[in-house]
Amino acid sequence: MNVMQAIFDLTRFEPGSSAPLYIQVKKLVREAVTAGDLKEGDAIPGERDVAELLHVSRVTVRKAFSELVAEGVLVQRRGSGTYVNGKSRRIEQPLSRLTSFTQDMQLRGLKTDADWLDRSVGLPTPEEALKLSISPGELVSRFHRLRRADGVPMAIELAVIPQHFLPEPKAVEGSLYAALEARGVRPVRALQRLHATALNAREAELLDLPDGSPALFIERISYLPDGRIVEYTRSHYRGDSYDFVAELTIAAGAPA
Ligand code: 16G
């Protein structure tokens, strides 16, 4: 069965049905993925071909595809086309453990890599100085990365570290926490907060998602055993593949 037949088994397409056409097109694609007729990484035919085959407008097909992309069933790669999302499984991350991105992904059998967007020494912004509790004249090392898991862009992360903890940012190639550990300053505690956001055009491009896609914005401030702050990191995690889970227990002394 070729891809075109797999998706568009015409017997299942009912233009006379009351459901909007784009919903029907979505259903066909979703069913083909669920049934395994379309597999991870399969290329989806172009909008024009699909529109011709089903006798619907390209606008209908575009709407169906863009919703499937937003739902994580398909993925659009700039300049190359639309594919069945190979990494539609979501990553679950406990909220209560202080781990690094590299460790998190290794535990799931995924390989990490990164593009460096910036690795330099400079002055902190006023916000960074406040978050790190340092004076505005104290230098910081910056680590700005696009982080991938098995080749799929997962997060954009900007870690800011007082320079004396990691004096040569360019010497850090892989895990930041491993580099901190090697200097005896790996954090042991962190405060983190997160909220939902929409990616701006540049972030969306880096994460290979449509402009305005949902993301999780996460800030982390990490501490050494003696209470000094070692890290202030801001990250955008793609919203379609990252779940944070928290374990809740009843507080000691609270009414049952
Ligand atoms: C995680 C942390 C980030 C830390 C990084 C170190 C979150 C939200 N953020 O991504 O604060 O800097 O791990 O990872 O979990 P690395 O050691 O692999 O460079």
PDB file of C-alpha atoms and ligand atoms in Angstrom:
ATOM      1  CA  MET A   1       0.000   0.000   0.000  1.00  0.00           C
ATOM      2  CA  ASN A   2       1.545   3.330  -0.906  1.00  0.00           C
ATOM      3  CA  VAL A   3       1.341   6.285   1.450  1.00  0.00           C
ATOM      4  CA  MET A   4      -1.341   8.011  -0.577  1.00  0.00           C
ATOM      5  CA  GLN A   5      -3.586   4.926  -0.498  1.00  0.00           C
ATOM      6  CA  ALA A   6      -2.848   4.360   3.156  1.00  0.00           C
ATOM      7  CA  ILE A   7      -4.114   7.741   4.208  1.00  0.00           C
ATOM      8  CA  PHE A   8      -6.843   8.245   1.793  1.00  0.00           C
ATOM      9  CA  ASP A   9      -8.716   5.034   1.710  1.00  0.00           C
ATOM     10  CA  LEU A  10     -11.549   6.655  -0.203  1.00  0.00           C
ATOM     11  CA  THR A  11     -14.157   4.283   1.140  1.00  0.00           C
ATOM     12  CA  ARG A  12     -13.765   6.012   4.495  1.00  0.00           C
ATOM     13  CA  PHE A  13     -14.103   9.535   3.145  1.00  0.00           C
ATOM     14  CA  GLU A  14     -17.706  10.672   3.283  1.00  0.00           C
ATOM     15  CA  PRO A  15     -18.048  14.125   1.759  1.00  0.00           C
ATOM     16  CA  GLY A  16     -21.811  13.918   2.348  1.00  0.00           C
ATOM     17  CA  SER A  17     -21.404  13.497   6.131  1.00  0.00           C
ATOM     18  CA  SER A  18     -22.241  16.376   8.415  1.00  0.00           C
ATOM     19  CA  ALA A  19     -18.727  16.675   9.915  1.00  0.00           C
ATOM     20  CA  PRO A  20     -16.685  19.552   8.463  1.00  0.00           C
ATOM     21  CA  LEU A  21     -14.421  18.346   5.634  1.00  0.00           C
ATOM     22  CA  TYR A  22     -11.175  19.210   7.408  1.00  0.00           C
ATOM     23  CA  ILE A  23     -12.261  17.118  10.423  1.00  0.00           C
ATOM     24  CA  GLN A  24     -12.840  14.171   8.095  1.00  0.00           C
ATOM     25  CA  VAL A  25      -9.402  14.600   6.508  1.00  0.00           C
ATOM     26  CA  LYS A  26      -7.834  14.747   9.982  1.00  0.00           C
ATOM     27  CA  LYS A  27      -9.647  11.582  10.964  1.00  0.00           C
ATOM     28  CA  LEU A  28      -8.321   9.713   7.923  1.00  0.00           C
ATOM     29  CA  VAL A  29      -4.740  10.662   8.665  1.00  0.00           C
ATOM     30  CA  ARG A  30      -5.066   9.891  12.361  1.00  0.00           C
ATOM     31  CA  GLU A  31      -6.619   6.492  11.639  1.00  0.00           C
ATOM     32  CA  ALA A  32      -3.865   5.611   9.172  1.00  0.00           C
ATOM     33  CA  VAL A  33      -1.256   6.460  11.834  1.00  0.00           C
ATOM     34  CA  THR A  34      -3.078   4.509  14.550  1.00  0.00           C
ATOM     35  CA  ALA A  35      -3.528   1.509  12.256  1.00  0.00           C
ATOM     36  CA  GLY A  36       0.183   1.561  11.453  1.00  0.00           C
ATOM     37  CA  ASP A  37      -0.462   2.097   7.700  1.00  0.00           C
ATOM     38  CA  LEU A  38       1.512   5.300   8.130  1.00  0.00           C
ATOM     39  CA  LYS A  39       4.680   4.904  10.130  1.00  0.00           C
ATOM     40  CA  GLU A  40       7.027   7.224  12.008  1.00  0.00           C
ATOM     41  CA  GLY A  41       8.915   9.383   9.550  1.00  0.00           C
ATOM     42  CA  ASP A  42       6.686   8.655   6.509  1.00  0.00           C
ATOM     43  CA  ALA A  43       6.358  11.697   4.259  1.00  0.00           C
ATOM     44  CA  ILE A  44       2.799  12.970   3.810  1.00  0.00           C
ATOM     45  CA  PRO A  45       1.892  13.916   0.227  1.00  0.00           C
ATOM     46  CA  GLY A  46       1.667  17.619  -0.625  1.00  0.00           C
ATOM     47  CA  GLU A  47      -1.470  19.648   0.020  1.00  0.00           C
ATOM     48  CA  ARG A  48      -2.244  19.944  -3.673  1.00  0.00           C
ATOM     49  CA  ASP A  49      -2.133  16.184  -4.338  1.00  0.00           C
ATOM     50  CA  VAL A  50      -4.292  15.419  -1.354  1.00  0.00           C
ATOM     51  CA  ALA A  51      -6.796  18.143  -2.286  1.00  0.00           C
ATOM     52  CA  GLU A  52      -7.085  16.771  -5.822  1.00  0.00           C
ATOM     53  CA  LEU A  53      -7.507  13.196  -4.690  1.00  0.00           C
ATOM     54  CA  LEU A  54     -10.255  14.020  -2.213  1.00  0.00           C
ATOM     55  CA  HIS A  55     -11.896  16.766  -4.315  1.00  0.00           C
ATOM     56  CA  VAL A  56     -11.612  19.269  -1.491  1.00  0.00           C
ATOM     57  CA  SER A  57      -9.903  22.655  -1.408  1.00  0.00           C
ATOM     58  CA  ARG A  58      -6.266  23.127  -0.430  1.00  0.00           C
ATOM     59  CA  VAL A  59      -7.481  25.352   2.405  1.00  0.00           C
ATOM     60  CA  THR A  60      -9.313  22.344   3.881  1.00  0.00           C
ATOM     61  CA  VAL A  61      -6.237  20.153   3.630  1.00  0.00           C
ATOM     62  CA  ARG A  62      -4.000  22.878   5.081  1.00  0.00           C
ATOM     63  CA  LYS A  63      -6.320  23.332   8.063  1.00  0.00           C
ATOM     64  CA  ALA A  64      -6.397  19.572   8.711  1.00  0.00           C
ATOM     65  CA  PHE A  65      -2.611  19.279   8.482  1.00  0.00           C
ATOM     66  CA  SER A  66      -1.899  22.301  10.656  1.00  0.00           C
ATOM     67  CA  GLU A  67      -4.156  20.970  13.423  1.00  0.00           C
ATOM     68  CA  LEU A  68      -2.474  17.552  13.207  1.00  0.00           C
ATOM     69  CA  VAL A  69       0.889  19.303  13.543  1.00  0.00           C
ATOM     70  CA  ALA A  70      -0.351  21.230  16.586  1.00  0.00           C
ATOM     71  CA  GLU A  71      -1.583  17.938  18.088  1.00  0.00           C
ATOM     72  CA  GLY A  72       1.806  16.278  17.530  1.00  0.00           C
ATOM     73  CA  VAL A  73       0.589  13.658  15.018  1.00  0.00           C
ATOM     74  CA  LEU A  74       2.483  15.243  12.118  1.00  0.00           C
ATOM     75  CA  VAL A  75       5.578  17.377  12.049  1.00  0.00           C
ATOM     76  CA  GLN A  76       6.463  20.043   9.508  1.00  0.00           C
ATOM     77  CA  ARG A  77      10.100  20.436   8.544  1.00  0.00           C
ATOM     78  CA  ARG A  78      10.863  23.754   6.957  1.00  0.00           C
ATOM     79  CA  GLY A  79      11.591  23.471   3.258  1.00  0.00           C
ATOM     80  CA  SER A  80      11.184  19.707   3.164  1.00  0.00           C
ATOM     81  CA  GLY A  81       7.547  18.803   3.860  1.00  0.00           C
ATOM     82  CA  THR A  82       5.238  17.134   6.352  1.00  0.00           C
ATOM     83  CA  TYR A  83       5.971  13.821   8.082  1.00  0.00           C
ATOM     84  CA  VAL A  84       4.432  11.444  10.563  1.00  0.00           C
ATOM     85  CA  ASN A  85       5.867  12.529  13.875  1.00  0.00           C
ATOM     86  CA  GLY A  86       8.476   9.988  14.902  1.00  0.00           C
ATOM     87  CA  LYS A  87       8.663  11.297  18.414  1.00  0.00           C
ATOM     88  CA  SER A  88       5.003  11.642  19.184  1.00  0.00           C
ATOM     89  CA  ARG A  89       5.582   9.826  22.477  1.00  0.00           C
ATOM     90  CA  ARG A  90       5.743  12.348  25.265  1.00  0.00           C
ATOM     91  CA  ILE A  91       8.557  12.630  27.752  1.00  0.00           C
ATOM     92  CA  GLU A  92       7.479  12.587  31.384  1.00  0.00           C
ATOM     93  CA  GLN A  93       9.680  14.475  33.758  1.00  0.00           C
ATOM     94  CA  PRO A  94       9.200  14.295  37.533  1.00  0.00           C
ATOM     95  CA  LEU A  95       9.092  17.758  39.047  1.00  0.00           C
ATOM     96  CA  SER A  96      10.783  16.796  42.259  1.00  0.00           C
ATOM     97  CA  ARG A  97      14.174  15.439  41.103  1.00  0.00           C
ATOM     98  CA  LEU A  98      17.145  17.670  40.374  1.00  0.00           C
ATOM     99  CA  THR A  99      18.550  16.121  37.224  1.00  0.00           C
ATOM    100  CA  SER A 100      20.170  17.466  34.087  1.00  0.00           C
ATOM    101  CA  PHE A 101      18.755  17.312  30.582  1.00  0.00           C
ATOM    102  CA  THR A 102      21.509  14.872  29.564  1.00  0.00           C
ATOM    103  CA  GLN A 103      20.668  12.519  32.455  1.00  0.00           C
ATOM    104  CA  ASP A 104      16.914  12.777  31.834  1.00  0.00           C
ATOM    105  CA  MET A 105      17.317  11.763  28.213  1.00  0.00           C
ATOM    106  CA  GLN A 106      19.911   9.053  28.909  1.00  0.00           C
ATOM    107  CA  LEU A 107      17.478   7.423  31.329  1.00  0.00           C
ATOM    108  CA  ARG A 108      15.043   7.176  28.438  1.00  0.00           C
ATOM    109  CA  GLY A 109      17.630   5.765  26.067  1.00  0.00           C
ATOM    110  CA  LEU A 110      17.756   8.960  24.012  1.00  0.00           C
ATOM    111  CA  LYS A 111      20.951  10.573  22.732  1.00  0.00           C
ATOM    112  CA  THR A 112      21.382  14.286  23.269  1.00  0.00           C
ATOM    113  CA  ASP A 113      23.078  16.868  21.160  1.00  0.00           C
ATOM    114  CA  ALA A 114      22.949  20.637  20.965  1.00  0.00           C
ATOM    115  CA  ASP A 115      23.596  23.662  18.803  1.00  0.00           C
ATOM    116  CA  TRP A 116      25.362  26.404  20.675  1.00  0.00           C
ATOM    117  CA  LEU A 117      23.605  29.736  20.187  1.00  0.00           C
ATOM    118  CA  ASP A 118      25.977  31.496  22.578  1.00  0.00           C
ATOM    119  CA  ARG A 119      28.804  30.479  24.918  1.00  0.00           C
ATOM    120  CA  SER A 120      30.464  33.567  26.281  1.00  0.00           C
ATOM    121  CA  VAL A 121      31.441  35.669  29.270  1.00  0.00           C
ATOM    122  CA  GLY A 122      29.725  39.001  29.882  1.00  0.00           C
ATOM    123  CA  LEU A 123      27.929  41.246  32.323  1.00  0.00           C
ATOM    124  CA  PRO A 124      24.597  40.050  33.698  1.00  0.00           C
ATOM    125  CA  THR A 125      21.368  41.777  32.749  1.00  0.00           C
ATOM    126  CA  PRO A 126      19.703  43.484  35.744  1.00  0.00           C
ATOM    127  CA  GLU A 127      17.280  40.546  35.971  1.00  0.00           C
ATOM    128  CA  GLU A 128      20.091  37.981  35.919  1.00  0.00           C
ATOM    129  CA  ALA A 129      22.019  39.883  38.604  1.00  0.00           C
ATOM    130  CA  LEU A 130      18.930  39.894  40.814  1.00  0.00           C
ATOM    131  CA  LYS A 131      18.148  36.218  40.254  1.00  0.00           C
ATOM    132  CA  LEU A 132      21.753  35.178  40.882  1.00  0.00           C
ATOM    133  CA  SER A 133      22.080  37.574  43.809  1.00  0.00           C
ATOM    134  CA  ILE A 134      25.302  39.055  42.434  1.00  0.00           C
ATOM    135  CA  SER A 135      26.359  42.628  41.837  1.00  0.00           C
ATOM    136  CA  PRO A 136      25.704  44.053  38.347  1.00  0.00           C
ATOM    137  CA  GLY A 137      29.468  44.317  37.743  1.00  0.00           C
ATOM    138  CA  GLU A 138      30.226  40.638  38.401  1.00  0.00           C
ATOM    139  CA  LEU A 139      30.881  38.638  35.235  1.00  0.00           C
ATOM    140  CA  VAL A 140      28.767  35.637  34.231  1.00  0.00           C
ATOM    141  CA  SER A 141      29.265  32.725  31.840  1.00  0.00           C
ATOM    142  CA  ARG A 142      26.376  32.187  29.418  1.00  0.00           C
ATOM    143  CA  PHE A 143      25.349  28.871  27.869  1.00  0.00           C
ATOM    144  CA  HIS A 144      22.627  29.241  25.279  1.00  0.00           C
ATOM    145  CA  ARG A 145      21.658  26.030  23.489  1.00  0.00           C
ATOM    146  CA  LEU A 146      19.126  24.411  21.252  1.00  0.00           C
ATOM    147  CA  ARG A 147      18.895  20.945  22.823  1.00  0.00           C
ATOM    148  CA  ARG A 148      17.864  17.789  20.977  1.00  0.00           C
ATOM    149  CA  ALA A 149      16.903  14.263  21.972  1.00  0.00           C
ATOM    150  CA  ASP A 150      17.572  11.661  19.277  1.00  0.00           C
ATOM    151  CA  GLY A 151      17.845  14.499  16.778  1.00  0.00           C
ATOM    152  CA  VAL A 152      14.464  16.066  17.659  1.00  0.00           C
ATOM    153  CA  PRO A 153      14.672  19.652  18.950  1.00  0.00           C
ATOM    154  CA  MET A 154      13.270  19.619  22.513  1.00  0.00           C
ATOM    155  CA  ALA A 155      14.227  22.843  24.247  1.00  0.00           C
ATOM    156  CA  ILE A 156      15.963  26.180  23.975  1.00  0.00           C
ATOM    157  CA  GLU A 157      17.910  26.815  27.150  1.00  0.00           C
ATOM    158  CA  LEU A 158      19.883  29.792  28.432  1.00  0.00           C
ATOM    159  CA  ALA A 159      21.899  28.991  31.562  1.00  0.00           C
ATOM    160  CA  VAL A 160      23.689  31.857  33.313  1.00  0.00           C
ATOM    161  CA  ILE A 161      26.393  30.965  35.854  1.00  0.00           C
ATOM    162  CA  PRO A 162      28.589  33.366  37.883  1.00  0.00           C
ATOM    163  CA  GLN A 163      31.858  33.245  35.962  1.00  0.00           C
ATOM    164  CA  HIS A 164      34.040  32.153  38.873  1.00  0.00           C
ATOM    165  CA  PHE A 165      32.181  28.813  38.961  1.00  0.00           C
ATOM    166  CA  LEU A 166      32.876  28.082  35.269  1.00  0.00           C
ATOM    167  CA  PRO A 167      35.498  30.547  34.013  1.00  0.00           C
ATOM    168  CA  GLU A 168      35.798  29.216  30.438  1.00  0.00           C
ATOM    169  CA  PRO A 169      32.404  28.617  28.833  1.00  0.00           C
ATOM    170  CA  LYS A 170      34.005  27.508  25.564  1.00  0.00           C
ATOM    171  CA  ALA A 171      35.601  24.569  27.401  1.00  0.00           C
ATOM    172  CA  VAL A 172      32.127  23.155  28.114  1.00  0.00           C
ATOM    173  CA  GLU A 173      31.139  20.829  25.292  1.00  0.00           C
ATOM    174  CA  GLY A 174      28.436  18.534  26.669  1.00  0.00           C
ATOM    175  CA  SER A 175      26.620  18.466  30.001  1.00  0.00           C
ATOM    176  CA  LEU A 176      26.704  21.672  31.999  1.00  0.00           C
ATOM    177  CA  TYR A 177      25.990  19.800  35.235  1.00  0.00           C
ATOM    178  CA  ALA A 178      28.892  17.427  34.499  1.00  0.00           C
ATOM    179  CA  ALA A 179      31.166  20.470  34.041  1.00  0.00           C
ATOM    180  CA  LEU A 180      29.917  21.962  37.328  1.00  0.00           C
ATOM    181  CA  GLU A 181      30.428  18.625  39.054  1.00  0.00           C
ATOM    182  CA  ALA A 182      34.008  18.431  37.764  1.00  0.00           C
ATOM    183  CA  ARG A 183      34.669  21.759  39.527  1.00  0.00           C
ATOM    184  CA  GLY A 184      32.922  20.589  42.702  1.00  0.00           C
ATOM    185  CA  VAL A 185      29.991  22.982  42.294  1.00  0.00           C
ATOM    186  CA  ARG A 186      27.121  20.835  41.109  1.00  0.00           C
ATOM    187  CA  PRO A 187      23.811  22.161  42.475  1.00  0.00           C
ATOM    188  CA  VAL A 188      22.006  20.085  45.093  1.00  0.00           C
ATOM    189  CA  ARG A 189      18.746  22.010  45.314  1.00  0.00           C
ATOM    190  CA  ALA A 190      16.743  24.153  42.929  1.00  0.00           C
ATOM    191  CA  LEU A 191      13.639  26.269  42.753  1.00  0.00           C
ATOM    192  CA  GLN A 192      11.769  26.061  39.517  1.00  0.00           C
ATOM    193  CA  ARG A 193       8.693  27.701  38.142  1.00  0.00           C
ATOM    194  CA  LEU A 194       6.952  27.134  34.854  1.00  0.00           C
ATOM    195  CA  HIS A 195       4.144  28.565  32.847  1.00  0.00           C
ATOM    196  CA  ALA A 196       2.557  28.048  29.459  1.00  0.00           C
ATOM    197  CA  THR A 197       3.596  30.335  26.638  1.00  0.00           C
ATOM    198  CA  ALA A 198       3.530  30.616  22.849  1.00  0.00           C
ATOM    199  CA  LEU A 199       6.764  30.432  20.850  1.00  0.00           C
ATOM    200  CA  ASN A 200       7.834  33.542  18.978  1.00  0.00           C
ATOM    201  CA  ALA A 201       8.983  33.249  15.359  1.00  0.00           C
ATOM    202  CA  ARG A 202      12.664  32.641  16.149  1.00  0.00           C
ATOM    203  CA  GLU A 203      11.984  30.094  18.899  1.00  0.00           C
ATOM    204  CA  ALA A 204       9.481  28.279  16.672  1.00  0.00           C
ATOM    205  CA  GLU A 205      11.989  28.110  13.854  1.00  0.00           C
ATOM    206  CA  LEU A 206      14.675  26.666  16.130  1.00  0.00           C
ATOM    207  CA  LEU A 207      12.289  24.047  17.519  1.00  0.00           C
ATOM    208  CA  ASP A 208      10.988  23.214  14.050  1.00  0.00           C
ATOM    209  CA  LEU A 209       7.406  24.111  14.978  1.00  0.00           C
ATOM    210  CA  PRO A 210       4.842  26.517  13.528  1.00  0.00           C
ATOM    211  CA  ASP A 211       4.988  30.097  14.772  1.00  0.00           C
ATOM    212  CA  GLY A 212       2.934  30.550  17.964  1.00  0.00           C
ATOM    213  CA  SER A 213       3.078  26.863  18.991  1.00  0.00           C
ATOM    214  CA  PRO A 214       2.556  26.170  22.691  1.00  0.00           C
ATOM    215  CA  ALA A 215       5.577  25.737  24.930  1.00  0.00           C
ATOM    216  CA  LEU A 216       6.499  25.529  28.591  1.00  0.00           C
ATOM    217  CA  PHE A 217       8.619  28.388  29.868  1.00  0.00           C
ATOM    218  CA  ILE A 218      10.722  27.207  32.805  1.00  0.00           C
ATOM    219  CA  GLU A 219      12.985  29.173  35.124  1.00  0.00           C
ATOM    220  CA  ARG A 220      15.360  27.359  37.457  1.00  0.00           C
ATOM    221  CA  ILE A 221      17.534  28.809  40.220  1.00  0.00           C
ATOM    222  CA  SER A 222      19.923  26.223  41.629  1.00  0.00           C
ATOM    223  CA  TYR A 223      21.857  26.215  44.873  1.00  0.00           C
ATOM    224  CA  LEU A 224      25.027  24.706  46.307  1.00  0.00           C
ATOM    225  CA  PRO A 225      24.949  22.939  49.683  1.00  0.00           C
ATOM    226  CA  ASP A 226      26.154  26.169  51.354  1.00  0.00           C
ATOM    227  CA  GLY A 227      23.236  28.162  49.892  1.00  0.00           C
ATOM    228  CA  ARG A 228      25.123  30.018  47.157  1.00  0.00           C
ATOM    229  CA  ILE A 229      23.288  30.341  43.841  1.00  0.00           C
ATOM    230  CA  VAL A 230      25.130  28.591  41.019  1.00  0.00           C
ATOM    231  CA  GLU A 231      22.658  28.702  38.120  1.00  0.00           C
ATOM    232  CA  TYR A 232      19.840  30.794  36.698  1.00  0.00           C
ATOM    233  CA  THR A 233      18.345  29.088  33.648  1.00  0.00           C
ATOM    234  CA  ARG A 234      15.457  29.985  31.385  1.00  0.00           C
ATOM    235  CA  SER A 235      14.139  27.344  29.023  1.00  0.00           C
ATOM    236  CA  HIS A 236      11.439  26.905  26.438  1.00  0.00           C
ATOM    237  CA  TYR A 237      10.411  23.247  26.226  1.00  0.00           C
ATOM    238  CA  ARG A 238       8.194  22.198  23.352  1.00  0.00           C
ATOM    239  CA  GLY A 239       4.673  21.745  24.648  1.00  0.00           C
ATOM    240  CA  ASP A 240       3.825  18.777  22.443  1.00  0.00           C
ATOM    241  CA  SER A 241       6.396  16.401  23.874  1.00  0.00           C
ATOM    242  CA  TYR A 242       7.150  17.283  27.452  1.00  0.00           C
ATOM    243  CA  ASP A 243       4.974  16.488  30.483  1.00  0.00           C
ATOM    244  CA  PHE A 244       6.026  17.454  33.985  1.00  0.00           C
ATOM    245  CA  VAL A 245       4.604  15.218  36.674  1.00  0.00           C
ATOM    246  CA  ALA A 246       4.584  15.943  40.389  1.00  0.00           C
ATOM    247  CA  GLU A 247       4.169  13.504  43.232  1.00  0.00           C
ATOM    248  CA  LEU A 248       1.907  14.847  45.951  1.00  0.00           C
ATOM    249  CA  THR A 249       1.966  13.590  49.517  1.00  0.00           C
ATOM    250  CA  ILE A 250      -0.040  14.771  52.462  1.00  0.00           C
ATOM    251  CA  ALA A 251       1.911  17.177  54.683  1.00  0.00           C
ATOM    252  CA  ALA A 252       2.890  15.851  58.104  1.00  0.00           C
ATOM    253  CA  GLY A 253       0.356  17.043  60.669  1.00  0.00           C
ATOM    254  CA  ALA A 254      -2.250  17.999  58.043  1.00  0.00           C
ATOM    255  CA  PRO A 255      -5.801  16.805  58.635  1.00  0.00           C
ATOM    256  CA  ALA A 256      -6.468  13.510  56.809  1.00  0.00           C
TER     257      ALA A 256
HETATM  258  C1  16G B   1      17.957  20.906  32.706  1.00  0.00           C
HETATM  259  C2  16G B   1      17.635  22.082  33.599  1.00  0.00           C
HETATM  260  C3  16G B   1      18.619  23.210  33.455  1.00  0.00           C
HETATM  261  C4  16G B   1      20.053  22.688  33.547  1.00  0.00           C
HETATM  262  C5  16G B   1      20.268  21.591  32.546  1.00  0.00           C
HETATM  263  C6  16G B   1      21.642  20.995  32.635  1.00  0.00           C
HETATM  264  C7  16G B   1      15.155  21.979  33.500  1.00  0.00           C
HETATM  265  C8  16G B   1      13.906  22.720  33.282  1.00  0.00           C
HETATM  266  N1  16G B   1      16.312  22.640  33.359  1.00  0.00           N
HETATM  267  O1  16G B   1      17.646  21.180  31.377  1.00  0.00           O
HETATM  268  O2  16G B   1      18.392  24.127  34.490  1.00  0.00           O
HETATM  269  O3  16G B   1      20.965  23.734  33.292  1.00  0.00           O
HETATM  270  O4  16G B   1      19.328  20.550  32.784  1.00  0.00           O
HETATM  271  O5  16G B   1      21.720  19.998  31.641  1.00  0.00           O
HETATM  272  O6  16G B   1      15.107  20.815  33.810  1.00  0.00           O
HETATM  273  P1  16G B   1      23.076  19.394  31.098  1.00  0.00           P
HETATM  274  O7  16G B   1      23.905  19.023  32.283  1.00  0.00           O
HETATM  275  O8  16G B   1      22.663  18.239  30.272  1.00  0.00           O
HETATM  276  O9  16G B   1      23.757  20.468  30.283  1.00  0.00           O
END
